[in-house]
Tab-separated table of C-alpha atoms in Angstrom:
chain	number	residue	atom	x	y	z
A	9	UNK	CA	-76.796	-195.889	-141.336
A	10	UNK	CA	-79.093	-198.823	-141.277
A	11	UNK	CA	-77.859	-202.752	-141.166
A	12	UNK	CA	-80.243	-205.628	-141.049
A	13	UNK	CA	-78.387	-208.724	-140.363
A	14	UNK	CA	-80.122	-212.210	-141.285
A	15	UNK	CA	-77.390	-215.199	-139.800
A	16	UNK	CA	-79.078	-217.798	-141.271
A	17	UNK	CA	-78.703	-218.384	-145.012
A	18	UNK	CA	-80.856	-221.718	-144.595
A	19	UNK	CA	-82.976	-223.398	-142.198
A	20	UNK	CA	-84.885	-226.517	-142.279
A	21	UNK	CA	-87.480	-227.482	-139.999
A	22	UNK	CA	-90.323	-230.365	-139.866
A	23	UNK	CA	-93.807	-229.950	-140.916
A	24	UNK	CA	-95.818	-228.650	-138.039
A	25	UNK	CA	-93.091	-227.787	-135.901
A	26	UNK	CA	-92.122	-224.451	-135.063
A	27	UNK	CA	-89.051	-222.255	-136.717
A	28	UNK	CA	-87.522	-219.089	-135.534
A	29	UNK	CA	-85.793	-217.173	-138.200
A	30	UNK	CA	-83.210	-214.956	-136.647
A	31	UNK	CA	-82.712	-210.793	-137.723
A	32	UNK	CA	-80.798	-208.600	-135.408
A	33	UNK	CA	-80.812	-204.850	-137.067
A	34	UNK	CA	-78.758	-201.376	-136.147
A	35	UNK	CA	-80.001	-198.149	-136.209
A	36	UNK	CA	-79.264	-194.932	-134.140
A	37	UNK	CA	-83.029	-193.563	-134.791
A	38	UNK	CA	-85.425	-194.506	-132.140
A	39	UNK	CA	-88.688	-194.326	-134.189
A	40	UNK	CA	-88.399	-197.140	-136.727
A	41	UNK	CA	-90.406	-200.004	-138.210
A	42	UNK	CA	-89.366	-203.564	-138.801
A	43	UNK	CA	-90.739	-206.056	-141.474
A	44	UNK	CA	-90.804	-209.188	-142.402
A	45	UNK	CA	-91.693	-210.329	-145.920
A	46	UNK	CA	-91.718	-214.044	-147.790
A	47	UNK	CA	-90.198	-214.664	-151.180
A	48	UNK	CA	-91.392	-217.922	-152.281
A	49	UNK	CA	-89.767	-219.866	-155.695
A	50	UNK	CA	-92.426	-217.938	-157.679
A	51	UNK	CA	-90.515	-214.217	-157.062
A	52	UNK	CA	-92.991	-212.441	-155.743
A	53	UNK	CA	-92.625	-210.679	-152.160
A	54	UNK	CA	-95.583	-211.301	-149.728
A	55	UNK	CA	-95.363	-209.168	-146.635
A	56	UNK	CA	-95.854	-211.039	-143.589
A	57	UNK	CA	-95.457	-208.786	-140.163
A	58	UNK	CA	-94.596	-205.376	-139.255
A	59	UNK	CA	-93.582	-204.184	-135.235
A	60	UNK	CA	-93.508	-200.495	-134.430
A	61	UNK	CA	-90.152	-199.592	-132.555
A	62	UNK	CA	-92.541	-198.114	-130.226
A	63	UNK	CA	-95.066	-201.222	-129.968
A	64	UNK	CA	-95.414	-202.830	-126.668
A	65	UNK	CA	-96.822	-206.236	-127.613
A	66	UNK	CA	-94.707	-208.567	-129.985
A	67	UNK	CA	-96.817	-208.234	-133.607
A	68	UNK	CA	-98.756	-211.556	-134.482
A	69	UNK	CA	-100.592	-212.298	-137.864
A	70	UNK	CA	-101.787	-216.024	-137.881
A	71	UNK	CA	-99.031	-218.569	-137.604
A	72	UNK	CA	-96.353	-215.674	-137.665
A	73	UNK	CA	-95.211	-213.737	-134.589
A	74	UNK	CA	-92.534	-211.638	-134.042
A	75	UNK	CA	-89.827	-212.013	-131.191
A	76	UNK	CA	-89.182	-208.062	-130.719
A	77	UNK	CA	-86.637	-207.742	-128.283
A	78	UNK	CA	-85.257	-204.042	-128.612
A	79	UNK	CA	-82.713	-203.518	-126.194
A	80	UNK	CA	-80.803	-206.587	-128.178
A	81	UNK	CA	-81.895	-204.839	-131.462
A	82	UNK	CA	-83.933	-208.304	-132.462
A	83	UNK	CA	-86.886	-209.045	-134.402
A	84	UNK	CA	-87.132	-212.780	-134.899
A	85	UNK	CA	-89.524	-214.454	-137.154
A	86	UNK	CA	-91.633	-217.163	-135.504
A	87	UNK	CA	-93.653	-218.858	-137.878
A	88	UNK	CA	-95.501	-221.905	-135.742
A	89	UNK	CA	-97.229	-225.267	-137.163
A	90	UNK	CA	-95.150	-225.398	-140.129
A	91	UNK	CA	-96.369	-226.016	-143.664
A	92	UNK	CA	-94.898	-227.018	-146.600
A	93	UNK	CA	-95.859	-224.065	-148.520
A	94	UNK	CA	-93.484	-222.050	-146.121
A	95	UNK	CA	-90.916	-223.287	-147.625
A	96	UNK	CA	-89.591	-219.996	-149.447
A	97	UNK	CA	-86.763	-217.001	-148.806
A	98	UNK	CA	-87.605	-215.233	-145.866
A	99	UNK	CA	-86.575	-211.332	-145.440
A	100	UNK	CA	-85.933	-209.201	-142.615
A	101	UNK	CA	-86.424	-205.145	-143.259
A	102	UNK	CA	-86.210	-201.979	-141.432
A	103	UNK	CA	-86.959	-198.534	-142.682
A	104	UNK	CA	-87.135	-195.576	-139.763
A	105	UNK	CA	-89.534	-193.444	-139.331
A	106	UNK	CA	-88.564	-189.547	-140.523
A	107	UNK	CA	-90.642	-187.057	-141.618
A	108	UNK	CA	-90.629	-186.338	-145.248
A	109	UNK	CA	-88.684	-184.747	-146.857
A	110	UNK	CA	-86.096	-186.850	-145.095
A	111	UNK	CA	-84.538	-188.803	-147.653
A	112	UNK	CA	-83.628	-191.704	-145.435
A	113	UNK	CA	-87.006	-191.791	-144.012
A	114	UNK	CA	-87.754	-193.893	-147.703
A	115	UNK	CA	-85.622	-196.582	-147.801
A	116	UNK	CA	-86.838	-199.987	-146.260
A	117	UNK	CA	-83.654	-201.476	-145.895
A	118	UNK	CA	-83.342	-205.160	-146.392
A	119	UNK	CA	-81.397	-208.397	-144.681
A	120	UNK	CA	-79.940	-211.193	-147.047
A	121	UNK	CA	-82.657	-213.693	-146.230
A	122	UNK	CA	-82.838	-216.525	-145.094
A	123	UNK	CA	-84.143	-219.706	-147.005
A	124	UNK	CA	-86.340	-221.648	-145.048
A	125	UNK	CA	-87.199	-225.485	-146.401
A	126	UNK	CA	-90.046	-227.253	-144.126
A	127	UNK	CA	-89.098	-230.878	-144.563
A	128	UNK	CA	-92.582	-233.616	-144.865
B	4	UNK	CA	-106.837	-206.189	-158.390
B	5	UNK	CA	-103.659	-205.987	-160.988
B	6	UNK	CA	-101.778	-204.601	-157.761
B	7	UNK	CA	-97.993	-203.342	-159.231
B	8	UNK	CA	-97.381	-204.357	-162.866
B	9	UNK	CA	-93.985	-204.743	-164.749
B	10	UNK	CA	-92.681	-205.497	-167.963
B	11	UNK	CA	-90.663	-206.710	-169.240
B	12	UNK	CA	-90.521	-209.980	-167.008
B	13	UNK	CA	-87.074	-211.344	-168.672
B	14	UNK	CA	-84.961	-209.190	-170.746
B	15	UNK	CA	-81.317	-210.236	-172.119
B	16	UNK	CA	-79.076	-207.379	-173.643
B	17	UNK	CA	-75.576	-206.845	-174.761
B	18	UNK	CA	-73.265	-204.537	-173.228
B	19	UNK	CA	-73.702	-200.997	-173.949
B	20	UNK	CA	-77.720	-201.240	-174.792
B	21	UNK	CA	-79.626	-199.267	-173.119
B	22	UNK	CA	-83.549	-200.224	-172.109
B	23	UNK	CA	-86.290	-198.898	-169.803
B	24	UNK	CA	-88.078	-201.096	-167.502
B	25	UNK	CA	-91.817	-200.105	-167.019
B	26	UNK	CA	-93.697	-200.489	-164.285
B	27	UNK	CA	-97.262	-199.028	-162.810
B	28	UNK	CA	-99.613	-199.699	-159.957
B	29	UNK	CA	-103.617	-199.295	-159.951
B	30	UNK	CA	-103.891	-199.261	-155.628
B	31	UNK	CA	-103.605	-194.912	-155.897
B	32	UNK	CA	-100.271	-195.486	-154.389
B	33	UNK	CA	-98.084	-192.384	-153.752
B	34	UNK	CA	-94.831	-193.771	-153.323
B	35	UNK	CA	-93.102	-196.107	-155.746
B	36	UNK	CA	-89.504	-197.974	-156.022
B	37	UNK	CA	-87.134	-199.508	-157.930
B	38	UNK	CA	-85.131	-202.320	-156.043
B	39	UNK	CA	-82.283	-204.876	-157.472
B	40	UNK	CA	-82.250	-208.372	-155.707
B	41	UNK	CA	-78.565	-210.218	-156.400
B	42	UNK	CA	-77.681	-213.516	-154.477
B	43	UNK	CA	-77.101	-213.211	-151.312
B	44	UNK	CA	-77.728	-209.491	-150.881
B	45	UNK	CA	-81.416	-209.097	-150.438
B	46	UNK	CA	-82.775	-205.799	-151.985
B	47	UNK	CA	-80.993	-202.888	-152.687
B	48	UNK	CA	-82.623	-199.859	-153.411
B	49	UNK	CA	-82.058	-198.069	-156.613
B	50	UNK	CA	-84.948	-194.835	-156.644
B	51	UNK	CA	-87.790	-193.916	-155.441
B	52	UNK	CA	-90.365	-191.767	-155.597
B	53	UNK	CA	-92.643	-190.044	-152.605
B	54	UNK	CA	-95.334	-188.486	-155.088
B	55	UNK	CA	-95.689	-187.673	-158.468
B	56	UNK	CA	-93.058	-185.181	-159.831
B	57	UNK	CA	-90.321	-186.093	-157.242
B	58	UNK	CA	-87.559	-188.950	-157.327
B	59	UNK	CA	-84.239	-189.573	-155.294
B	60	UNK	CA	-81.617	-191.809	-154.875
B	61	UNK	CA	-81.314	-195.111	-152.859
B	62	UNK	CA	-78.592	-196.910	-152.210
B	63	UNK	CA	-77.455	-198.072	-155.225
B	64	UNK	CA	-78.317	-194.855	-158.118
B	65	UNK	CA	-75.371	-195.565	-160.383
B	66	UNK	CA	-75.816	-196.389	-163.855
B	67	UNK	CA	-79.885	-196.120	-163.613
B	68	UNK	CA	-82.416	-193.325	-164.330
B	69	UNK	CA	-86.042	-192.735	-162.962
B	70	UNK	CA	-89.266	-190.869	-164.574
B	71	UNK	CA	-92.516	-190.656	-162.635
B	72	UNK	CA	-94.401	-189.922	-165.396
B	73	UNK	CA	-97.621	-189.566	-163.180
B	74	UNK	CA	-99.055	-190.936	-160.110
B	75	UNK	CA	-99.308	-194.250	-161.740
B	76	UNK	CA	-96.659	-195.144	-163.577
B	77	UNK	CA	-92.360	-195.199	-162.402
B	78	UNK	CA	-90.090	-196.452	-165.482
B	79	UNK	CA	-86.524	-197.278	-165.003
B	80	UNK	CA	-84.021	-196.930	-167.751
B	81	UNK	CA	-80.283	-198.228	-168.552
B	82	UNK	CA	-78.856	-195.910	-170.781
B	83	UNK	CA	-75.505	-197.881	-171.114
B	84	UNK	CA	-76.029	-201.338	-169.890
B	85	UNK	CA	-72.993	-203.477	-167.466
B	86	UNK	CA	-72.656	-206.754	-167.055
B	87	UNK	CA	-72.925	-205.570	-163.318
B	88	UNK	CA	-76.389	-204.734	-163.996
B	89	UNK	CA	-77.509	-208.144	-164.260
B	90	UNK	CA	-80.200	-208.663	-161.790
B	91	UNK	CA	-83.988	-208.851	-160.535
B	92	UNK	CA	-85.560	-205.697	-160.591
B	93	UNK	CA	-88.635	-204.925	-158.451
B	94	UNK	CA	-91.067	-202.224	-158.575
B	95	UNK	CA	-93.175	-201.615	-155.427
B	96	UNK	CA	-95.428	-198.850	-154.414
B	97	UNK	CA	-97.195	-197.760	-150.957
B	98	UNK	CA	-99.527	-195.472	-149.837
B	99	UNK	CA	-97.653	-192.937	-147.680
B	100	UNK	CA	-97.005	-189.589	-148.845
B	101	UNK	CA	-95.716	-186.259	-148.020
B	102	UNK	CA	-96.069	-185.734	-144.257
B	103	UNK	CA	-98.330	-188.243	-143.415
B	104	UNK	CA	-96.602	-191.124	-142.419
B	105	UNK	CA	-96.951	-194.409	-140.662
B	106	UNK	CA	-95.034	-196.991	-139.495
B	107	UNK	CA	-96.426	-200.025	-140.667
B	108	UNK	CA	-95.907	-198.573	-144.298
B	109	UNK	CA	-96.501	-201.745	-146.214
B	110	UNK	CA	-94.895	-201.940	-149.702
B	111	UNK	CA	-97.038	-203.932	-152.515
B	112	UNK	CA	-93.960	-205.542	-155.060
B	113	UNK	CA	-94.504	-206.370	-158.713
B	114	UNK	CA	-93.433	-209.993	-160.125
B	115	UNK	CA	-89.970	-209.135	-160.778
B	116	UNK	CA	-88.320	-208.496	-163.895
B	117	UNK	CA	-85.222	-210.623	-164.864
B	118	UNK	CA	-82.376	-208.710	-166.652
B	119	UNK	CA	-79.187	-210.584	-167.807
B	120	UNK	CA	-76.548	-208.363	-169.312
B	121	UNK	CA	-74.039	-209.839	-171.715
């Protein structure tokens, strides 16, 4: 069974500083993919990052990187330079990699979030 | 560039009711979903859908139904509404299908649809 477990139910960090959003996850499948996505007020969910179980470099996209460390089972959320518009829920996800038909090779299972406020 | 739309955005019905949420994407997507979001639980899914014709459960099935009437569009319906049912629904879709898959299989997510159950 997979667990995604966000510690953090809110964070607050200072415009342009740095923020590390925490997301340990448990899986017994060695081929799996982790996510990160943003919810801001609005609702909508923006995806952010994605690391490859199997990916040897820690994923980047801009100001987000992620802090793969697999033999802990983490994949912390790094977003650097903070902005006030990253200010919004942030989710963890993991979804492993079968082949179809595998039914649990579909589900991208979700953390609780965390909600991140960048302070002016 | 509609992405994945769904109606209705807020919906308020009475115990026992029983209404279909719509939803359909314009990317060519194979796969679509149906997630909840409650406080403090991040998403849960509900159904999905790998390609037209096919649906299964997620993690939370119970009290919902699923049609994938074609490639585009995945309704969900609450034949007897609960209170318990009261929620933000999501529809997403991705690309994968079948046999081909990849990791970094990025799911696009409608606006949300806000459904209060009395």
């Amino acid at each position: 069974a997979q667990k995604i477990t966000q510690t953090q139910p809110g964070m607050f960090v200072q415009e342009k500083e740095a923020v590390t959003l925490d997301c340990t996850y448990d899986t017994s499948d060695q081929s799996y993919g982790l996510f990160w996505y943003k919810q801001p007020s609005s609702g909508e969910m923006i995806f952010l990052i994605y690391q490859g179980s199997y990916d040897e470099q820690n994923a980047t996209e801009g100001r987000y990187s992620l802090n793969f460390q697999k033999a802990r089972k983490s994949a912390n959320l790094v977003i650097s330079a903070s902005q006030l518009g990253d200010s919004a829920m942030y989710f963890c996800a993991m979804r492993e990699l079968g082949i179809w038909p595998s039914g649990s090779a579909r589900q991208l299972t979700f953390g609780s979030g965390t909600q991140l406020t960048v302070l002016p | 560039n509609a992405g994945v739309t769904q109606t209705p955005k807020f919906q308020v019905l009475k115990t026992g009711q029983s209404m279909t949420l719509q939803c359909a994407q314009d990317m060519n997507h194979n796969s679509m979903y149906w997630y909840r979001q409650d406080p403090g639980m991040g998403l849960r899914l509900i159904y999905y859908s790998a390609s037209e014709g096919t649906t299964d459960k997620g993690e939370v099935p119970n009290g919902y139904n699923v049609s994938r009437l074609n490639k585009r569009e995945f309704s969900l319906r609450l034949e007897s509404a609960a209170p318990s049912q009261t929620s933000v629904y999501f529809c997403a879709s991705s690309e994968e299908a079948g046999l081909i898959f990849s990791g970094a299989n990025v799911l696009t997510f409608g606006a949300g649809s806000r459904l209060t159950v009395l």
